[in-house]
């Protein structure tokens, strides 16, 4: 294993650990409070960051991580409205307008 591969493995592990630290035991979703990451009031549940966390779980290629990612993606897909998803899950059923950008 060369230096670049070791670096990529370390980055993957750190990304997964950072995501696991932000998973709420109450909701099972990754919560994010942008103003202060250490603030215990992590109110928002961003759709995109939860989806990226599931992707990182899939890429870890361990059986338990893949099962966890599959369950998370299934829960996230339930928030789809007419092909759109909300920016934050607490904004559901309001979704981001795809024509806005």
Coordinates of C-alpha atoms in Angstrom, one line a residue:
X1 CA 0.0 0.0 0.0
X2 CA 1.6 3.3 -1.1
X3 CA 1.3 6.6 0.7
X4 CA -1.6 7.9 -1.3
X5 CA -3.7 4.8 -0.6
X6 CA -3.0 5.1 3.1
X7 CA -3.9 8.7 3.1
X8 CA -7.2 7.9 1.3
X9 CA -8.0 5.2 3.9
X10 CA -7.3 7.6 6.8
X11 CA -9.5 10.3 5.2
X12 CA -12.4 7.8 4.8
X13 CA -12.1 6.7 8.4
X14 CA -12.1 10.3 9.6
X15 CA -15.1 11.2 7.5
X16 CA -17.1 8.2 8.8
X17 CA -16.1 9.0 12.4
X18 CA -17.1 12.6 12.0
X19 CA -20.5 11.5 10.6
X20 CA -21.1 9.0 13.4
X21 CA -20.4 11.7 15.9
X22 CA -23.2 13.8 14.5
X23 CA -25.8 11.1 14.4
X24 CA -28.6 11.8 16.8
X25 CA -29.7 8.8 18.9
X26 CA -33.2 10.3 19.0
X27 CA -33.8 10.6 15.2
X28 CA -31.1 8.4 13.6
X29 CA -30.2 11.2 11.2
X30 CA -27.1 13.3 11.0
X31 CA -27.8 16.7 12.5
X32 CA -25.9 19.9 11.7
X33 CA -25.8 23.3 13.4
X34 CA -23.6 25.4 11.1
X35 CA -22.9 28.3 13.4
X36 CA -21.0 26.3 16.1
X37 CA -20.3 22.6 15.4
X38 CA -19.7 22.0 19.2
X39 CA -23.1 23.6 20.2
X40 CA -25.4 20.9 21.7
X41 CA -28.4 22.5 19.9
X42 CA -27.9 20.7 16.6
X43 CA -31.4 21.3 15.3
X44 CA -31.2 21.0 11.5
X45 CA -31.3 17.7 9.6
X46 CA -29.8 18.4 6.2
X47 CA -30.9 16.0 3.4
X48 CA -27.7 16.4 1.3
X49 CA -25.3 15.7 4.2
X50 CA -27.2 12.7 5.3
X51 CA -27.1 11.3 1.7
X52 CA -23.4 11.9 1.5
X53 CA -22.9 10.2 4.9
X54 CA -24.8 7.2 3.5
X55 CA -22.5 7.2 0.4
X56 CA -19.5 7.2 2.7
X57 CA -21.0 4.2 4.6
X58 CA -21.4 2.4 1.3
X59 CA -17.8 3.1 0.3
X60 CA -16.5 1.6 3.6
X61 CA -17.6 -1.8 2.2
X62 CA -18.2 -3.4 5.6
X63 CA -21.4 -5.4 6.0
X64 CA -22.8 -3.4 9.0
X65 CA -22.0 -0.1 7.3
X66 CA -23.8 -1.1 4.1
X67 CA -26.9 -2.2 6.0
X68 CA -26.8 1.1 7.9
X69 CA -26.4 3.1 4.7
X70 CA -29.3 1.2 3.0
X71 CA -31.6 1.9 5.9
X72 CA -30.6 5.6 5.9
X73 CA -31.2 5.9 2.1
X74 CA -34.6 4.2 2.4
X75 CA -35.6 6.7 5.1
X76 CA -34.3 9.7 3.0
X77 CA -36.1 8.6 -0.1
X78 CA -39.4 8.7 1.7
X79 CA -39.1 12.5 1.8
X80 CA -39.4 12.8 -2.0
X81 CA -42.2 15.0 -3.4
X82 CA -42.7 15.1 -7.2
X83 CA -39.0 14.3 -7.8
X84 CA -37.7 16.9 -5.4
X85 CA -36.3 16.7 -1.9
X86 CA -36.4 19.3 0.9
X87 CA -33.1 21.0 1.8
X88 CA -33.7 20.2 5.5
X89 CA -36.0 17.4 6.6
X90 CA -37.8 19.6 9.0
X91 CA -39.0 21.7 6.0
X92 CA -40.9 18.7 4.6
X93 CA -43.2 18.7 2.6
X94 CA -41.8 22.0 1.2
X95 CA -39.1 21.1 -1.3
X96 CA -36.4 22.9 -3.1
X97 CA -37.7 24.3 -6.5
X98 CA -35.4 22.7 -9.2
X99 CA -36.1 25.8 -11.4
X100 CA -34.8 28.2 -8.8
X101 CA -31.1 28.2 -9.7

